[in-house]
PDB file of C-alpha atoms in Angstrom:
ATOM      1  CA  MET A  93      11.643  20.423   3.810  1.00 53.00           C
ATOM      2  CA  GLN A  94       8.754  21.070   1.869  1.00 49.00           C
ATOM      3  CA  ARG A  95       5.228  20.479   2.714  1.00 50.00           C
ATOM      4  CA  GLN A  96       2.123  21.290   1.382  1.00 50.00           C
ATOM      5  CA  ASP A  97      -0.879  20.558   3.542  1.00 47.00           C
ATOM      6  CA  HIS A  98      -4.293  20.311   2.240  1.00 45.00           C
ATOM      7  CA  LEU A  99      -6.620  18.828   4.699  1.00 42.00           C
ATOM      8  CA  PRO A 100     -10.160  18.036   3.530  1.00 43.00           C
ATOM      9  CA  ARG A 101     -12.930  16.528   5.661  1.00 39.00           C
ATOM     10  CA  ARG A 102     -14.866  13.816   5.777  1.00 40.00           C
ATOM     11  CA  LEU A 103     -17.134  16.092   8.279  1.00 36.00           C
ATOM     12  CA  ARG A 104     -20.051  15.711   6.374  1.00 39.00           C
ATOM     13  CA  ARG A 105     -19.399  11.208   6.586  1.00 38.00           C
ATOM     14  CA  VAL A 106     -18.605  11.958  10.411  1.00 37.00           C
ATOM     15  CA  VAL A 107     -22.014  14.104  10.941  1.00 37.00           C
ATOM     16  CA  THR A 108     -24.422  11.891   8.699  1.00 38.00           C
ATOM     17  CA  ALA A 109     -22.783   8.814  10.297  1.00 40.00           C
ATOM     18  CA  ALA A 110     -23.143  10.274  14.130  1.00 40.00           C
ATOM     19  CA  THR A 111     -26.553  11.197  13.621  1.00 39.00           C
ATOM     20  CA  ALA A 112     -27.614   8.081  11.898  1.00 39.00           C
ATOM     21  CA  VAL A 113     -26.317   6.293  15.040  1.00 35.00           C
ATOM     22  CA  VAL A 114     -28.294   8.073  17.643  1.00 36.00           C
ATOM     23  CA  ALA A 115     -31.361   8.642  15.666  1.00 39.00           C
ATOM     24  CA  LEU A 116     -31.044   4.838  15.405  1.00 35.00           C
ATOM     25  CA  ALA A 117     -30.621   4.642  19.943  1.00 38.00           C
ATOM     26  CA  LEU A 118     -33.572   6.619  20.411  1.00 39.00           C
ATOM     27  CA  ALA A 119     -35.462   4.741  18.530  1.00 40.00           C
ATOM     28  CA  GLY A 120     -34.595   1.785  20.331  1.00 40.00           C
ATOM     29  CA  VAL A 121     -32.619  -0.208  17.811  1.00 39.00           C
ATOM     30  CA  GLY A 122     -29.485  -1.799  18.511  1.00 36.00           C
ATOM     31  CA  VAL A 123     -26.364   0.209  17.023  1.00 36.00           C
ATOM     32  CA  LEU A 124     -22.240  -0.684  16.267  1.00 36.00           C
ATOM     33  CA  ALA A 125     -20.389   0.918  18.038  1.00 37.00           C
ATOM     34  CA  PRO A 126     -18.160   3.771  16.050  1.00 38.00           C
ATOM     35  CA  ASN A 127     -15.293   2.017  13.901  1.00 41.00           C
ATOM     36  CA  ALA A 128     -16.697  -1.229  14.550  1.00 42.00           C
ATOM     37  CA  TRP A 129     -15.426  -2.844  11.213  1.00 50.00           C
ATOM     38  CA  ALA A 130     -12.302  -1.562  11.738  1.00 63.00           C
ATOM     39  CA  THR A 131      -9.885  -4.187  12.885  1.00 78.00           C
ATOM     40  CA  GLU A 132      -7.210  -3.497  15.679  1.00 89.00           C
ATOM     41  CA  ARG A 133      -5.034  -6.908  15.778  1.00 89.00           C
ATOM     42  CA  GLY A 134      -1.447  -7.473  16.391  1.00 90.00           C
ATOM     43  CA  LEU A 135       0.715  -5.293  17.977  1.00 92.00           C
ATOM     44  CA  ALA A 136       0.259  -1.385  18.993  1.00 95.00           C
ATOM     45  CA  PRO A 137       3.209   0.493  16.598  1.00 97.00           C
ATOM     46  CA  THR A 138       5.369   2.725  17.954  1.00 96.00           C
ATOM     47  CA  ALA A 139       8.108   4.585  16.716  1.00 94.00           C
ATOM     48  CA  SER A 140      10.388   2.217  17.454  1.00 93.00           C
ATOM     49  CA  ASN A 141       8.158  -0.572  16.275  1.00 96.00           C
ATOM     50  CA  ILE A 142       6.673   0.362  12.884  1.00 96.00           C
ATOM     51  CA  THR A 143      10.148  -0.362  11.336  1.00 96.00           C
ATOM     52  CA  GLY A 144      10.484  -3.668  11.865  1.00 97.00           C
ATOM     53  CA  ASN A 145       8.734  -7.477  11.988  1.00 97.00           C
ATOM     54  CA  GLY A 146       5.329  -7.415  14.173  1.00 97.00           C
ATOM     55  CA  SER A 147       4.197  -9.962  15.914  1.00 97.00           C
ATOM     56  CA  TYR A 148       2.531 -12.357  13.579  1.00 98.00           C
ATOM     57  CA  SER A 149       4.649 -15.695  12.579  1.00 98.00           C
ATOM     58  CA  VAL A 150       4.699 -16.426   9.133  1.00 98.00           C
ATOM     59  CA  THR A 151       6.016 -18.655   6.310  1.00 98.00           C
ATOM     60  CA  SER A 152       5.997 -18.688   2.751  1.00 98.00           C
ATOM     61  CA  ALA A 153       5.799 -20.789  -0.524  1.00 98.00           C
ATOM     62  CA  SER A 154       6.552 -20.838  -3.752  1.00 98.00           C
ATOM     63  CA  ILE A 155       4.002 -19.734  -6.616  1.00 97.00           C
ATOM     64  CA  THR A 156       3.063 -22.325  -8.821  1.00 90.00           C
ATOM     65  CA  GLY A 157       0.399 -22.989 -10.751  1.00 88.00           C
ATOM     66  CA  GLN A 158      -0.677 -20.202 -11.380  1.00 93.00           C
ATOM     67  CA  SER A 159      -2.767 -18.031 -13.745  1.00 91.00           C
ATOM     68  CA  GLY A 160      -1.441 -14.385 -15.457  1.00 97.00           C
ATOM     69  CA  PHE A 161       1.404 -13.700 -13.640  1.00 98.00           C
ATOM     70  CA  GLY A 162       4.896 -14.747 -13.677  1.00 97.00           C
ATOM     71  CA  GLY A 163       5.107 -16.706  -9.969  1.00 98.00           C
ATOM     72  CA  GLY A 164       6.819 -15.213  -7.546  1.00 98.00           C
ATOM     73  CA  MET A 165       6.637 -15.669  -3.473  1.00 98.00           C
ATOM     74  CA  VAL A 166       3.995 -15.920  -0.851  1.00 98.00           C
ATOM     75  CA  TYR A 167       3.768 -14.799   2.967  1.00 98.00           C
ATOM     76  CA  TYR A 168       1.238 -15.982   5.100  1.00 98.00           C
ATOM     77  CA  PRO A 169       0.309 -15.394   9.152  1.00 98.00           C
ATOM     78  CA  THR A 170       0.910 -19.227  10.609  1.00 98.00           C
ATOM     79  CA  ALA A 171      -2.335 -17.707  12.504  1.00 97.00           C
ATOM     80  CA  ASN A 172      -5.602 -19.037  11.248  1.00 96.00           C
ATOM     81  CA  GLU A 173      -7.549 -15.669  11.170  1.00 95.00           C
ATOM     82  CA  LYS A 174      -8.924 -13.575   6.947  1.00 97.00           C
ATOM     83  CA  PHE A 175      -5.979 -10.788   6.295  1.00 97.00           C
ATOM     84  CA  PRO A 176      -6.413  -8.446   3.912  1.00 98.00           C
ATOM     85  CA  VAL A 177      -4.142  -9.391   0.846  1.00 98.00           C
ATOM     86  CA  VAL A 178      -1.247  -7.073  -0.920  1.00 98.00           C
ATOM     87  CA  ALA A 179       0.474  -7.844  -4.165  1.00 98.00           C
ATOM     88  CA  ILE A 180       3.860  -6.187  -5.134  1.00 99.00           C
ATOM     89  CA  SER A 181       5.395  -5.793  -8.033  1.00 98.00           C
ATOM     90  CA  PRO A 182       9.432  -5.510  -8.731  1.00 98.00           C
ATOM     91  CA  GLY A 183      10.348  -3.115 -11.834  1.00 98.00           C
ATOM     92  CA  TYR A 184      12.145  -2.943 -15.071  1.00 98.00           C
ATOM     93  CA  THR A 185      14.469  -5.619 -15.602  1.00 98.00           C
ATOM     94  CA  GLU A 186      14.106  -6.493 -12.370  1.00 98.00           C
ATOM     95  CA  ARG A 187      12.934  -9.745 -10.503  1.00 98.00           C
ATOM     96  CA  TRP A 188      11.037  -9.858  -7.296  1.00 98.00           C
ATOM     97  CA  ALA A 189      14.862 -11.162  -5.217  1.00 98.00           C
ATOM     98  CA  PRO A 190      15.700  -7.665  -4.118  1.00 98.00           C
ATOM     99  CA  PHE A 191      12.013  -6.899  -2.469  1.00 98.00           C
ATOM    100  CA  ALA A 192      11.554 -10.917  -1.037  1.00 98.00           C
ATOM    101  CA  TRP A 193      12.837  -8.619   2.315  1.00 98.00           C
ATOM    102  CA  MET A 194       8.917  -6.473   1.813  1.00 98.00           C
ATOM    103  CA  GLY A 195       7.118  -9.868   2.136  1.00 98.00           C
ATOM    104  CA  PRO A 196       7.638 -11.586   5.642  1.00 98.00           C
ATOM    105  CA  ARG A 197       8.233  -7.687   6.759  1.00 98.00           C
ATOM    106  CA  LEU A 198       4.319  -6.519   5.830  1.00 98.00           C
ATOM    107  CA  ALA A 199       2.773 -10.671   6.206  1.00 98.00           C
ATOM    108  CA  SER A 200       4.480 -10.383  10.788  1.00 98.00           C
ATOM    109  CA  TRP A 201       2.241  -7.489  11.058  1.00 98.00           C
ATOM    110  CA  GLY A 202      -1.175  -9.557   9.900  1.00 97.00           C
ATOM    111  CA  PHE A 203      -1.108  -9.576   4.963  1.00 98.00           C
ATOM    112  CA  VAL A 204      -1.071 -11.145   2.940  1.00 98.00           C
ATOM    113  CA  VAL A 205       2.064 -10.859   0.693  1.00 98.00           C
ATOM    114  CA  VAL A 206       2.325 -11.922  -2.639  1.00 98.00           C
ATOM    115  CA  GLY A 207       5.576 -11.263  -4.357  1.00 98.00           C
ATOM    116  CA  ILE A 208       5.111 -11.474  -8.187  1.00 98.00           C
ATOM    117  CA  GLU A 209       8.058 -12.028 -11.157  1.00 98.00           C
ATOM    118  CA  THR A 210       6.431 -10.591 -13.957  1.00 98.00           C
ATOM    119  CA  ASN A 211       5.744 -12.541 -17.139  1.00 97.00           C
ATOM    120  CA  SER A 212       8.473 -11.273 -18.768  1.00 98.00           C
ATOM    121  CA  THR A 213      10.960  -8.445 -16.710  1.00 98.00           C
ATOM    122  CA  LEU A 214      10.532  -6.858 -19.865  1.00 98.00           C
ATOM    123  CA  ASP A 215       6.446  -5.604 -18.819  1.00 98.00           C
ATOM    124  CA  GLN A 216       5.529  -2.237 -19.233  1.00 98.00           C
ATOM    125  CA  PRO A 217       3.355  -0.825 -16.000  1.00 98.00           C
ATOM    126  CA  ASP A 218      -0.313  -0.980 -17.272  1.00 98.00           C
ATOM    127  CA  SER A 219       1.435  -5.210 -18.119  1.00 98.00           C
ATOM    128  CA  ARG A 220       1.905  -4.934 -14.186  1.00 98.00           C
ATOM    129  CA  GLY A 221      -0.989  -3.849 -13.191  1.00 98.00           C
ATOM    130  CA  THR A 222      -2.844  -6.302 -14.552  1.00 98.00           C
ATOM    131  CA  GLN A 223      -0.497  -8.893 -13.211  1.00 98.00           C
ATOM    132  CA  LEU A 224      -0.811  -7.313  -9.382  1.00 98.00           C
ATOM    133  CA  LEU A 225      -4.580  -7.887 -10.085  1.00 98.00           C
ATOM    134  CA  LYS A 226      -4.253 -11.313 -11.265  1.00 98.00           C
ATOM    135  CA  ALA A 227      -2.287 -12.161  -8.130  1.00 98.00           C
ATOM    136  CA  LEU A 228      -4.992 -10.802  -5.925  1.00 98.00           C
ATOM    137  CA  ASP A 229      -7.382 -13.297  -7.666  1.00 98.00           C
ATOM    138  CA  TRP A 230      -5.027 -16.054  -7.948  1.00 98.00           C
ATOM    139  CA  ALA A 231      -4.393 -15.423  -3.774  1.00 98.00           C
ATOM    140  CA  GLY A 232      -7.936 -15.467  -3.157  1.00 97.00           C
ATOM    141  CA  SER A 233      -9.571 -17.631  -5.616  1.00 96.00           C
ATOM    142  CA  SER A 234      -6.865 -20.285  -6.598  1.00 95.00           C
ATOM    143  CA  ALA A 235      -4.249 -20.540  -4.150  1.00 97.00           C
ATOM    144  CA  PRO A 236      -3.153 -23.893  -1.715  1.00 97.00           C
ATOM    145  CA  ALA A 237      -5.600 -23.963   0.576  1.00 97.00           C
ATOM    146  CA  ALA A 238      -3.597 -23.061   3.177  1.00 97.00           C
ATOM    147  CA  VAL A 239      -3.204 -19.225   1.354  1.00 98.00           C
ATOM    148  CA  ARG A 240      -6.625 -18.986   0.087  1.00 97.00           C
ATOM    149  CA  ASP A 241      -8.585 -19.749   3.522  1.00 97.00           C
ATOM    150  CA  ARG A 242      -6.608 -16.874   5.223  1.00 98.00           C
ATOM    151  CA  VAL A 243      -7.600 -13.842   2.082  1.00 98.00           C
ATOM    152  CA  ASP A 244      -9.924 -11.407   2.358  1.00 97.00           C
ATOM    153  CA  SER A 245     -10.522 -10.790  -0.843  1.00 97.00           C
ATOM    154  CA  THR A 246     -12.596  -7.464   0.441  1.00 97.00           C
ATOM    155  CA  ARG A 247      -9.801  -5.559   1.683  1.00 98.00           C
ATOM    156  CA  GLN A 248      -6.748  -5.748  -1.150  1.00 98.00           C
ATOM    157  CA  GLY A 249      -3.867  -3.389  -1.532  1.00 98.00           C
ATOM    158  CA  VAL A 250      -0.975  -3.245  -4.407  1.00 99.00           C
ATOM    159  CA  ALA A 251       2.835  -1.900  -4.456  1.00 99.00           C
ATOM    160  CA  GLY A 252       4.958  -1.899  -6.457  1.00 98.00           C
ATOM    161  CA  HIS A 253       8.935  -0.246  -7.430  1.00 98.00           C
ATOM    162  CA  SER A 254       9.607   1.507 -11.177  1.00 98.00           C
ATOM    163  CA  MET A 255       7.280   0.508 -12.973  1.00 98.00           C
ATOM    164  CA  GLY A 256       5.846  -2.218 -11.152  1.00 98.00           C
ATOM    165  CA  GLY A 257       4.930   1.262  -8.738  1.00 98.00           C
ATOM    166  CA  GLY A 258       2.896   2.807 -12.651  1.00 98.00           C
ATOM    167  CA  GLY A 259       1.955  -0.431 -12.243  1.00 98.00           C
ATOM    168  CA  THR A 260       0.153  -0.171  -8.747  1.00 98.00           C
ATOM    169  CA  LEU A 261      -1.811   3.211  -9.780  1.00 98.00           C
ATOM    170  CA  SER A 262      -2.853   0.994 -12.938  1.00 98.00           C
ATOM    171  CA  ALA A 263      -4.079  -1.349 -11.116  1.00 98.00           C
ATOM    172  CA  MET A 264      -5.834   0.794  -8.935  1.00 98.00           C
ATOM    173  CA  ASN A 265      -7.568   2.883 -12.318  1.00 98.00           C
ATOM    174  CA  GLN A 266      -8.743  -0.687 -13.417  1.00 97.00           C
ATOM    175  CA  ARG A 267      -9.763  -1.968 -10.188  1.00 98.00           C
ATOM    176  CA  PRO A 268     -11.746   0.573  -8.070  1.00 98.00           C
ATOM    177  CA  SER A 269     -12.077  -1.994  -5.381  1.00 98.00           C
ATOM    178  CA  VAL A 270      -8.512  -2.106  -4.735  1.00 98.00           C
ATOM    179  CA  ARG A 271      -8.762  -0.498  -0.994  1.00 98.00           C
ATOM    180  CA  ALA A 272      -5.402   1.758  -1.021  1.00 98.00           C
ATOM    181  CA  GLY A 273      -1.794   1.445  -2.853  1.00 98.00           C
ATOM    182  CA  VAL A 274       2.143   2.349  -2.089  1.00 98.00           C
ATOM    183  CA  PRO A 275       4.255   2.946  -5.108  1.00 98.00           C
ATOM    184  CA  LEU A 276       7.618   3.306  -4.654  1.00 99.00           C
ATOM    185  CA  ALA A 277      10.181   5.269  -7.034  1.00 98.00           C
ATOM    186  CA  PRO A 278       6.936   4.701  -9.830  1.00 98.00           C
ATOM    187  CA  TRP A 279       7.701   5.436 -13.441  1.00 98.00           C
ATOM    188  CA  HIS A 280       5.057   5.573 -15.664  1.00 98.00           C
ATOM    189  CA  THR A 281       4.157   7.588 -19.268  1.00 97.00           C
ATOM    190  CA  THR A 282       0.512   8.513 -17.529  1.00 98.00           C
ATOM    191  CA  THR A 283       0.775  10.951 -14.636  1.00 97.00           C
ATOM    192  CA  SER A 284      -2.885  11.902 -14.406  1.00 97.00           C
ATOM    193  CA  TRP A 285      -5.540   9.428 -12.597  1.00 97.00           C
ATOM    194  CA  PRO A 286      -8.616  10.334 -12.337  1.00 96.00           C
ATOM    195  CA  GLY A 287      -9.900   7.386 -11.696  1.00 97.00           C
ATOM    196  CA  VAL A 288      -7.833   6.312  -8.381  1.00 98.00           C
ATOM    197  CA  LYS A 289      -9.456   7.701  -5.412  1.00 97.00           C
ATOM    198  CA  ASN A 290      -8.526   5.068  -2.882  1.00 98.00           C
ATOM    199  CA  PRO A 291      -5.921   6.092  -0.881  1.00 98.00           C
ATOM    200  CA  VAL A 292      -1.928   6.238  -2.337  1.00 98.00           C
ATOM    201  CA  LEU A 293       0.891   7.155  -0.328  1.00 98.00           C
ATOM    202  CA  ILE A 294       3.741   7.697  -3.401  1.00 98.00           C
ATOM    203  CA  MET A 295       7.239   7.567  -2.403  1.00 98.00           C
ATOM    204  CA  GLY A 296      10.345   9.151  -4.059  1.00 98.00           C
ATOM    205  CA  GLY A 297      14.137   9.642  -4.024  1.00 98.00           C
ATOM    206  CA  GLN A 298      15.505  12.857  -4.302  1.00 98.00           C
ATOM    207  CA  ASN A 299      18.071  12.191  -6.192  1.00 98.00           C
ATOM    208  CA  ASP A 300      16.786   9.429  -8.461  1.00 98.00           C
ATOM    209  CA  THR A 301      17.783  10.001 -12.047  1.00 98.00           C
ATOM    210  CA  ILE A 302      15.841   6.879 -13.183  1.00 98.00           C
ATOM    211  CA  ALA A 303      11.822   7.865 -12.971  1.00 98.00           C
ATOM    212  CA  PRO A 304      12.739  12.146 -11.408  1.00 98.00           C
ATOM    213  CA  PRO A 305      10.196  13.020  -8.913  1.00 98.00           C
ATOM    214  CA  SER A 306       9.452  15.973 -11.788  1.00 98.00           C
ATOM    215  CA  GLN A 307       8.315  14.212 -14.111  1.00 98.00           C
ATOM    216  CA  HIS A 308       6.304  11.143 -12.621  1.00 98.00           C
ATOM    217  CA  ALA A 309       6.000  10.796  -8.382  1.00 98.00           C
ATOM    218  CA  ILE A 310       4.566  14.608  -7.773  1.00 98.00           C
ATOM    219  CA  PRO A 311       2.744  14.733 -10.967  1.00 98.00           C
ATOM    220  CA  MET A 312       1.199  10.915 -10.313  1.00 98.00           C
ATOM    221  CA  TYR A 313       0.857  12.895  -6.494  1.00 98.00           C
ATOM    222  CA  ASN A 314      -1.105  15.708  -8.235  1.00 98.00           C
ATOM    223  CA  GLY A 315      -2.900  13.531 -10.835  1.00 98.00           C
ATOM    224  CA  VAL A 316      -4.492  10.837  -8.149  1.00 98.00           C
ATOM    225  CA  ALA A 317      -8.503  11.897  -7.224  1.00 97.00           C
ATOM    226  CA  SER A 318      -7.954  10.566  -4.002  1.00 96.00           C
ATOM    227  CA  SER A 319      -8.509  12.981  -1.012  1.00 95.00           C
ATOM    228  CA  GLU A 320      -6.299  10.281   1.310  1.00 97.00           C
ATOM    229  CA  LYS A 321      -2.700  11.157  -0.529  1.00 98.00           C
ATOM    230  CA  GLU A 322       0.466  11.139  -0.182  1.00 98.00           C
ATOM    231  CA  TYR A 323       4.089  12.164  -1.248  1.00 98.00           C
ATOM    232  CA  VAL A 324       7.387  11.569   0.930  1.00 98.00           C
ATOM    233  CA  GLU A 325      11.050  12.248  -0.596  1.00 98.00           C
ATOM    234  CA  LEU A 326      13.699  10.858   0.471  1.00 98.00           C
ATOM    235  CA  ALA A 327      16.510  13.314   0.965  1.00 98.00           C
ATOM    236  CA  GLY A 328      19.422  12.167  -1.158  1.00 98.00           C
ATOM    237  CA  ALA A 329      17.811   8.854  -1.966  1.00 98.00           C
ATOM    238  CA  GLY A 330      18.403   7.430  -5.660  1.00 98.00           C
ATOM    239  CA  HIS A 331      16.053   4.919  -7.411  1.00 98.00           C
ATOM    240  CA  ASN A 332      16.764   2.190  -5.883  1.00 98.00           C
ATOM    241  CA  PHE A 333      16.210   2.655  -2.448  1.00 98.00           C
ATOM    242  CA  PRO A 334      13.624   0.082  -1.954  1.00 98.00           C
ATOM    243  CA  ASN A 335      15.913  -2.480  -3.277  1.00 97.00           C
ATOM    244  CA  SER A 336      17.099  -3.711   0.554  1.00 97.00           C
ATOM    245  CA  SER A 337      15.292  -3.124   3.712  1.00 97.00           C
ATOM    246  CA  ASN A 338      14.368   0.096   4.325  1.00 98.00           C
ATOM    247  CA  PRO A 339      13.369   1.134   7.421  1.00 97.00           C
ATOM    248  CA  ASP A 340      11.433   4.199   6.043  1.00 98.00           C
ATOM    249  CA  VAL A 341       9.681   1.540   2.850  1.00 98.00           C
ATOM    250  CA  SER A 342       8.852  -0.238   5.799  1.00 98.00           C
ATOM    251  CA  LYS A 343       7.006   2.760   7.718  1.00 98.00           C
ATOM    252  CA  ALA A 344       5.249   3.356   4.962  1.00 98.00           C
ATOM    253  CA  LEU A 345       4.338   0.093   3.758  1.00 98.00           C
ATOM    254  CA  VAL A 346       3.060  -1.054   7.302  1.00 98.00           C
ATOM    255  CA  SER A 347       1.197   2.211   8.137  1.00 98.00           C
ATOM    256  CA  TRP A 348      -0.376   2.980   5.307  1.00 98.00           C
ATOM    257  CA  PHE A 349      -1.597  -0.892   4.835  1.00 98.00           C
ATOM    258  CA  LYS A 350      -2.864  -1.374   8.323  1.00 98.00           C
ATOM    259  CA  ARG A 351      -4.669   2.245   8.140  1.00 97.00           C
ATOM    260  CA  PHE A 352      -6.774   1.348   4.999  1.00 97.00           C
ATOM    261  CA  LEU A 353      -6.583  -2.628   4.727  1.00 97.00           C
ATOM    262  CA  ASP A 354      -7.368  -3.018   7.967  1.00 95.00           C
ATOM    263  CA  ASP A 355      -8.917   0.734   8.840  1.00 96.00           C
ATOM    264  CA  ASP A 356      -6.776   0.356  12.172  1.00 96.00           C
ATOM    265  CA  THR A 357      -6.676   4.505  12.990  1.00 95.00           C
ATOM    266  CA  ARG A 358      -3.863   3.684  15.537  1.00 96.00           C
ATOM    267  CA  PHE A 359      -1.204   3.650  12.497  1.00 97.00           C
ATOM    268  CA  SER A 360      -2.789   7.152  11.832  1.00 96.00           C
ATOM    269  CA  PRO A 361       0.161   9.091  13.314  1.00 95.00           C
ATOM    270  CA  PHE A 362       2.966   7.072  11.912  1.00 96.00           C
ATOM    271  CA  ALA A 363       1.251   7.060   8.448  1.00 96.00           C
ATOM    272  CA  CYS A 364       0.910  11.123   8.456  1.00 93.00           C
ATOM    273  CA  ASP A 365       4.329  11.354  10.053  1.00 92.00           C
ATOM    274  CA  TRP A 366       7.083  12.570   7.759  1.00 96.00           C
ATOM    275  CA  THR A 367       9.089  15.191   9.488  1.00 95.00           C
ATOM    276  CA  GLY A 368      12.883  16.220  10.025  1.00 95.00           C
ATOM    277  CA  SER A 369      16.112  16.190   7.955  1.00 97.00           C
ATOM    278  CA  ALA A 370      15.337  12.416   6.289  1.00 97.00           C
ATOM    279  CA  TYR A 371      12.684  13.926   4.115  1.00 98.00           C
ATOM    280  CA  SER A 372      13.520  16.823   1.552  1.00 98.00           C
ATOM    281  CA  GLN A 373       9.626  16.984   0.672  1.00 97.00           C
ATOM    282  CA  VAL A 374       5.932  16.188   1.547  1.00 97.00           C
ATOM    283  CA  ARG A 375       3.286  16.543   0.307  1.00 97.00           C
ATOM    284  CA  SER A 376      -0.216  15.414   1.917  1.00 96.00           C
ATOM    285  CA  THR A 377      -3.905  15.561   2.976  1.00 95.00           C
ATOM    286  CA  CYS A 378      -2.960  14.164   6.315  1.00 87.00           C
ATOM    287  CA  PRO A 379      -4.571  13.887   9.031  1.00 73.00           C
ATOM    288  CA  VAL A 380      -6.373  10.347   7.961  1.00 63.00           C
TER     289      VAL A 380
END
């Protein structure tokens, strides 16, 4: 396994925040504890549970009456809380069905998940990116109340496979407020994404001949402007590694979105830990 580590620190931001807290405290002003914005809920992650379901009970529904994307399925916890929302796109000629395992998996950890059908199975990556954004908007504004009332639209994430992975970066580029993305075996003719500044985890397959990592995933990793990014390459994997339940994809999706949509630092070790013979290459700016 090759590993390239770059360790940018957010030290200035941390020191500035700490200084401000101390100053306010000395002035007698009440302040929130550090990381008070973070949300720790659901299971605490472990090496064994991060690849399986979380603690939330989940329900699902078909999507009808939507605008801007081709429908699909929505999955959400039954608990009466506000949750981050994640939209996921299949790839070229694909439907949602092979990826349906991702919906209940993520929802069980505390997310509203929109698994989309695209307007056409032949849609190109930028169109898929636009449709991902439409799906996020649908969930927060025009979905049935059972969905809409559980969505925190300030915490949005995107993911996708192949052209859906390229669409993931396109969506983040179009809407910089999207807080995190996980492209899986991404394909796009554009590999430079200076407008993508939020956290990205890109996962590729070592033996992918449809979207070879050397032409797509790795240049995309290099081409995003985010200071918090990873490239994880699965040893021996081809292009369709996400098309059935996969423990590494599960770990990537759960840990990355819990860390960066819920700001839950309990998941940092799992977002960063990609050691061993199962991974042919890892590039990372961890710690996150």
